[in-house]
Amino acid sequence: MNTFTEYLSTLLNGNTLAILGGALAALGAGIGSAKGVGIVGSVASGSLAEDPSRYGKLIILQAIPGSQGIYGLIVWFISLFRAGVFTGGMNVSLERGALMLVACLPTAFVGYYSAISQANVAADGVTLVSARPETQSKAIVLAAMVETYAIFALLVSVFTMFMI
């Protein structure tokens, strides 16, 4: 029993929690972006089968849900930096590690859900642009509106980590 407790306390420390937070931010936002880009890509492929000249207009809509994955990577990088991974001075207290983990969660969850929601709007935008190519900018703006919440979550995560 003592060996298990020692092993558990070795795993559950501030360093681990800080790194876990960053990993969750990258994972959640990354999965959402991958799924989102795939959703839009599927719809765009159908449209391109009808008219390959639409590619330039549709690739922008497909790329938009990928931004949340970038936000997750930013939070991951900041969490590793704040934990001292790059300087070799990893000595994060349990309390600080737990706070860093919590600070990463907005980007993890909002990044995941907003990327998929944004993909649904962008996929509908593909349908719109396929029927009326002159509406591309409107379709992009509609999809970009969802981005606002991913940006808010990124700001919450980043500012909170720098306040810890």
PDB file of C-alpha atoms in Angstrom:
ATOM      1  CA  MET A   1       0.000   0.000   0.000  1.00  0.00           C
ATOM      2  CA  ASN A   2       2.802   2.413   0.834  1.00  0.00           C
ATOM      3  CA  THR A   3       4.453   1.821  -2.541  1.00  0.00           C
ATOM      4  CA  PHE A   4       1.182   2.574  -4.346  1.00  0.00           C
ATOM      5  CA  THR A   5       0.739   5.787  -2.359  1.00  0.00           C
ATOM      6  CA  GLU A   6       4.275   6.855  -3.184  1.00  0.00           C
ATOM      7  CA  TYR A   7       3.728   6.032  -6.844  1.00  0.00           C
ATOM      8  CA  LEU A   8       0.461   7.972  -6.884  1.00  0.00           C
ATOM      9  CA  SER A   9       2.026  11.001  -5.215  1.00  0.00           C
ATOM     10  CA  THR A  10       4.840  10.885  -7.774  1.00  0.00           C
ATOM     11  CA  LEU A  11       2.309  11.001 -10.608  1.00  0.00           C
ATOM     12  CA  LEU A  12      -0.097  13.502  -9.092  1.00  0.00           C
ATOM     13  CA  ASN A  13       2.004  16.580  -8.581  1.00  0.00           C
ATOM     14  CA  GLY A  14       1.898  20.158  -9.785  1.00  0.00           C
ATOM     15  CA  ASN A  15       4.124  19.508 -12.775  1.00  0.00           C
ATOM     16  CA  THR A  16       1.899  16.713 -14.024  1.00  0.00           C
ATOM     17  CA  LEU A  17      -1.281  18.730 -13.549  1.00  0.00           C
ATOM     18  CA  ALA A  18       0.138  21.741 -15.393  1.00  0.00           C
ATOM     19  CA  ILE A  19       1.250  19.600 -18.326  1.00  0.00           C
ATOM     20  CA  LEU A  20      -2.047  17.718 -18.297  1.00  0.00           C
ATOM     21  CA  GLY A  21      -3.935  21.005 -18.575  1.00  0.00           C
ATOM     22  CA  GLY A  22      -1.978  22.054 -21.619  1.00  0.00           C
ATOM     23  CA  ALA A  23      -2.373  18.627 -23.175  1.00  0.00           C
ATOM     24  CA  LEU A  24      -6.140  18.742 -22.639  1.00  0.00           C
ATOM     25  CA  ALA A  25      -6.343  22.164 -24.278  1.00  0.00           C
ATOM     26  CA  ALA A  26      -4.426  20.913 -27.313  1.00  0.00           C
ATOM     27  CA  LEU A  27      -6.373  17.656 -27.379  1.00  0.00           C
ATOM     28  CA  GLY A  28      -9.882  19.108 -27.046  1.00  0.00           C
ATOM     29  CA  ALA A  29      -9.390  21.998 -29.428  1.00  0.00           C
ATOM     30  CA  GLY A  30      -7.401  19.812 -31.822  1.00  0.00           C
ATOM     31  CA  ILE A  31     -10.034  17.082 -31.981  1.00  0.00           C
ATOM     32  CA  GLY A  32     -12.740  19.700 -32.525  1.00  0.00           C
ATOM     33  CA  SER A  33     -10.749  21.313 -35.332  1.00  0.00           C
ATOM     34  CA  ALA A  34      -9.948  17.997 -36.994  1.00  0.00           C
ATOM     35  CA  LYS A  35     -13.584  16.989 -36.861  1.00  0.00           C
ATOM     36  CA  GLY A  36     -14.682  20.435 -38.048  1.00  0.00           C
ATOM     37  CA  VAL A  37     -12.324  20.600 -40.996  1.00  0.00           C
ATOM     38  CA  GLY A  38     -13.494  17.108 -41.932  1.00  0.00           C
ATOM     39  CA  ILE A  39     -17.169  18.107 -41.815  1.00  0.00           C
ATOM     40  CA  VAL A  40     -16.635  21.066 -44.118  1.00  0.00           C
ATOM     41  CA  GLY A  41     -14.292  19.102 -46.364  1.00  0.00           C
ATOM     42  CA  SER A  42     -16.925  16.432 -46.933  1.00  0.00           C
ATOM     43  CA  VAL A  43     -19.524  18.959 -48.001  1.00  0.00           C
ATOM     44  CA  ALA A  44     -16.997  20.863 -50.114  1.00  0.00           C
ATOM     45  CA  SER A  45     -15.951  17.659 -51.883  1.00  0.00           C
ATOM     46  CA  GLY A  46     -19.514  17.106 -53.041  1.00  0.00           C
ATOM     47  CA  SER A  47     -19.678  20.650 -54.343  1.00  0.00           C
ATOM     48  CA  LEU A  48     -16.311  20.341 -56.084  1.00  0.00           C
ATOM     49  CA  ALA A  49     -17.489  17.185 -57.831  1.00  0.00           C
ATOM     50  CA  GLU A  50     -20.089  19.352 -59.543  1.00  0.00           C
ATOM     51  CA  ASP A  51     -17.768  22.304 -60.255  1.00  0.00           C
ATOM     52  CA  PRO A  52     -14.018  22.103 -59.513  1.00  0.00           C
ATOM     53  CA  SER A  53     -13.601  25.843 -60.153  1.00  0.00           C
ATOM     54  CA  ARG A  54     -15.187  26.522 -56.735  1.00  0.00           C
ATOM     55  CA  TYR A  55     -12.071  25.239 -54.950  1.00  0.00           C
ATOM     56  CA  GLY A  56     -10.602  28.681 -54.179  1.00  0.00           C
ATOM     57  CA  LYS A  57     -13.831  29.860 -52.593  1.00  0.00           C
ATOM     58  CA  LEU A  58     -14.482  26.696 -50.601  1.00  0.00           C
ATOM     59  CA  ILE A  59     -11.004  26.014 -49.187  1.00  0.00           C
ATOM     60  CA  ILE A  60     -11.277  29.145 -47.041  1.00  0.00           C
ATOM     61  CA  LEU A  61     -14.492  27.858 -45.483  1.00  0.00           C
ATOM     62  CA  GLN A  62     -12.860  24.508 -44.811  1.00  0.00           C
ATOM     63  CA  ALA A  63      -9.862  26.089 -43.096  1.00  0.00           C
ATOM     64  CA  ILE A  64     -11.852  28.262 -40.696  1.00  0.00           C
ATOM     65  CA  PRO A  65     -12.683  25.535 -38.100  1.00  0.00           C
ATOM     66  CA  GLY A  66      -8.969  24.696 -37.889  1.00  0.00           C
ATOM     67  CA  SER A  67      -8.165  27.817 -35.867  1.00  0.00           C
ATOM     68  CA  GLN A  68      -9.310  26.314 -32.574  1.00  0.00           C
ATOM     69  CA  GLY A  69      -6.592  23.689 -32.886  1.00  0.00           C
ATOM     70  CA  ILE A  70      -4.073  26.520 -33.122  1.00  0.00           C
ATOM     71  CA  TYR A  71      -5.530  28.066 -29.961  1.00  0.00           C
ATOM     72  CA  GLY A  72      -5.114  24.734 -28.179  1.00  0.00           C
ATOM     73  CA  LEU A  73      -1.465  24.604 -29.224  1.00  0.00           C
ATOM     74  CA  ILE A  74      -0.919  28.150 -27.938  1.00  0.00           C
ATOM     75  CA  VAL A  75      -2.344  27.213 -24.533  1.00  0.00           C
ATOM     76  CA  TRP A  76      -0.312  23.987 -24.501  1.00  0.00           C
ATOM     77  CA  PHE A  77       2.877  25.922 -25.225  1.00  0.00           C
ATOM     78  CA  ILE A  78       2.143  28.532 -22.541  1.00  0.00           C
ATOM     79  CA  SER A  79       1.368  25.843 -19.960  1.00  0.00           C
ATOM     80  CA  LEU A  80       4.662  24.093 -20.675  1.00  0.00           C
ATOM     81  CA  PHE A  81       6.502  27.412 -20.549  1.00  0.00           C
ATOM     82  CA  ARG A  82       4.845  28.415 -17.252  1.00  0.00           C
ATOM     83  CA  ALA A  83       5.600  24.970 -15.798  1.00  0.00           C
ATOM     84  CA  GLY A  84       9.293  25.420 -16.573  1.00  0.00           C
ATOM     85  CA  VAL A  85       9.585  22.605 -19.098  1.00  0.00           C
ATOM     86  CA  PHE A  86      11.756  24.643 -21.460  1.00  0.00           C
ATOM     87  CA  THR A  87      13.997  26.080 -18.767  1.00  0.00           C
ATOM     88  CA  GLY A  88      14.494  22.816 -16.900  1.00  0.00           C
ATOM     89  CA  GLY A  89      13.151  24.331 -13.695  1.00  0.00           C
ATOM     90  CA  MET A  90      10.004  22.270 -13.252  1.00  0.00           C
ATOM     91  CA  ASN A  91       8.958  22.765  -9.668  1.00  0.00           C
ATOM     92  CA  VAL A  92       5.250  23.537  -9.821  1.00  0.00           C
ATOM     93  CA  SER A  93       3.367  23.236  -6.557  1.00  0.00           C
ATOM     94  CA  LEU A  94       0.288  21.028  -6.442  1.00  0.00           C
ATOM     95  CA  GLU A  95      -1.942  24.068  -5.955  1.00  0.00           C
ATOM     96  CA  ARG A  96      -0.410  25.990  -8.868  1.00  0.00           C
ATOM     97  CA  GLY A  97      -0.550  22.915 -11.099  1.00  0.00           C
ATOM     98  CA  ALA A  98      -4.238  22.431 -10.312  1.00  0.00           C
ATOM     99  CA  LEU A  99      -4.925  26.095 -11.096  1.00  0.00           C
ATOM    100  CA  MET A 100      -3.062  25.793 -14.386  1.00  0.00           C
ATOM    101  CA  LEU A 101      -5.059  22.708 -15.296  1.00  0.00           C
ATOM    102  CA  VAL A 102      -8.306  24.565 -14.617  1.00  0.00           C
ATOM    103  CA  ALA A 103      -7.060  27.573 -16.608  1.00  0.00           C
ATOM    104  CA  CYS A 104      -6.585  25.360 -19.666  1.00  0.00           C
ATOM    105  CA  LEU A 105     -10.097  23.925 -19.599  1.00  0.00           C
ATOM    106  CA  PRO A 106     -11.904  26.830 -21.333  1.00  0.00           C
ATOM    107  CA  THR A 107      -9.774  26.356 -24.426  1.00  0.00           C
ATOM    108  CA  ALA A 108     -10.180  22.574 -24.253  1.00  0.00           C
ATOM    109  CA  PHE A 109     -13.977  22.585 -24.039  1.00  0.00           C
ATOM    110  CA  VAL A 110     -14.958  25.732 -25.903  1.00  0.00           C
ATOM    111  CA  GLY A 111     -12.350  24.979 -28.567  1.00  0.00           C
ATOM    112  CA  TYR A 112     -13.854  21.542 -29.123  1.00  0.00           C
ATOM    113  CA  TYR A 113     -17.467  22.655 -29.298  1.00  0.00           C
ATOM    114  CA  SER A 114     -16.911  25.886 -31.195  1.00  0.00           C
ATOM    115  CA  ALA A 115     -14.861  24.156 -33.912  1.00  0.00           C
ATOM    116  CA  ILE A 116     -17.687  21.711 -34.564  1.00  0.00           C
ATOM    117  CA  SER A 117     -20.341  24.432 -34.421  1.00  0.00           C
ATOM    118  CA  GLN A 118     -18.259  26.586 -36.713  1.00  0.00           C
ATOM    119  CA  ALA A 119     -17.881  23.668 -39.105  1.00  0.00           C
ATOM    120  CA  ASN A 120     -21.643  23.263 -39.297  1.00  0.00           C
ATOM    121  CA  VAL A 121     -22.045  26.924 -40.199  1.00  0.00           C
ATOM    122  CA  ALA A 122     -19.154  26.738 -42.684  1.00  0.00           C
ATOM    123  CA  ALA A 123     -20.628  23.577 -44.250  1.00  0.00           C
ATOM    124  CA  ASP A 124     -23.889  25.438 -44.770  1.00  0.00           C
ATOM    125  CA  GLY A 125     -21.764  28.245 -46.206  1.00  0.00           C
ATOM    126  CA  VAL A 126     -20.343  25.793 -48.739  1.00  0.00           C
ATOM    127  CA  THR A 127     -23.898  25.027 -49.823  1.00  0.00           C
ATOM    128  CA  LEU A 128     -24.641  28.752 -50.049  1.00  0.00           C
ATOM    129  CA  VAL A 129     -21.499  29.533 -52.066  1.00  0.00           C
ATOM    130  CA  SER A 130     -22.157  26.558 -54.349  1.00  0.00           C
ATOM    131  CA  ALA A 131     -25.562  27.981 -55.240  1.00  0.00           C
ATOM    132  CA  ARG A 132     -24.501  31.644 -55.260  1.00  0.00           C
ATOM    133  CA  PRO A 133     -20.710  32.176 -55.535  1.00  0.00           C
ATOM    134  CA  GLU A 134     -21.020  35.916 -54.880  1.00  0.00           C
ATOM    135  CA  THR A 135     -22.065  35.175 -51.273  1.00  0.00           C
ATOM    136  CA  GLN A 136     -18.644  33.872 -50.230  1.00  0.00           C
ATOM    137  CA  SER A 137     -17.851  36.813 -47.942  1.00  0.00           C
ATOM    138  CA  LYS A 138     -21.219  36.456 -46.195  1.00  0.00           C
ATOM    139  CA  ALA A 139     -20.602  32.746 -45.637  1.00  0.00           C
ATOM    140  CA  ILE A 140     -17.164  33.492 -44.182  1.00  0.00           C
ATOM    141  CA  VAL A 141     -18.551  36.153 -41.817  1.00  0.00           C
ATOM    142  CA  LEU A 142     -21.279  33.800 -40.604  1.00  0.00           C
ATOM    143  CA  ALA A 143     -18.725  31.100 -39.822  1.00  0.00           C
ATOM    144  CA  ALA A 144     -16.332  33.606 -38.246  1.00  0.00           C
ATOM    145  CA  MET A 145     -18.987  34.726 -35.746  1.00  0.00           C
ATOM    146  CA  VAL A 146     -18.650  31.383 -33.956  1.00  0.00           C
ATOM    147  CA  GLU A 147     -14.900  32.035 -33.697  1.00  0.00           C
ATOM    148  CA  THR A 148     -15.588  34.820 -31.212  1.00  0.00           C
ATOM    149  CA  TYR A 149     -16.259  32.341 -28.429  1.00  0.00           C
ATOM    150  CA  ALA A 150     -13.132  30.335 -29.125  1.00  0.00           C
ATOM    151  CA  ILE A 151     -11.156  33.578 -28.897  1.00  0.00           C
ATOM    152  CA  PHE A 152     -12.842  34.446 -25.594  1.00  0.00           C
ATOM    153  CA  ALA A 153     -11.914  31.011 -24.216  1.00  0.00           C
ATOM    154  CA  LEU A 154      -8.332  31.432 -25.427  1.00  0.00           C
ATOM    155  CA  LEU A 155      -8.099  34.802 -23.681  1.00  0.00           C
ATOM    156  CA  VAL A 156      -9.528  33.374 -20.458  1.00  0.00           C
ATOM    157  CA  SER A 157      -7.017  30.518 -20.503  1.00  0.00           C
ATOM    158  CA  VAL A 158      -4.014  32.675 -21.357  1.00  0.00           C
ATOM    159  CA  PHE A 159      -4.746  35.542 -18.973  1.00  0.00           C
ATOM    160  CA  THR A 160      -5.585  33.158 -16.148  1.00  0.00           C
ATOM    161  CA  MET A 161      -2.338  31.246 -16.607  1.00  0.00           C
ATOM    162  CA  PHE A 162      -0.319  34.443 -16.517  1.00  0.00           C
ATOM    163  CA  MET A 163      -2.102  35.487 -13.306  1.00  0.00           C
ATOM    164  CA  ILE A 164      -1.227  32.228 -11.563  1.00  0.00           C
TER     165      ILE A 164
END
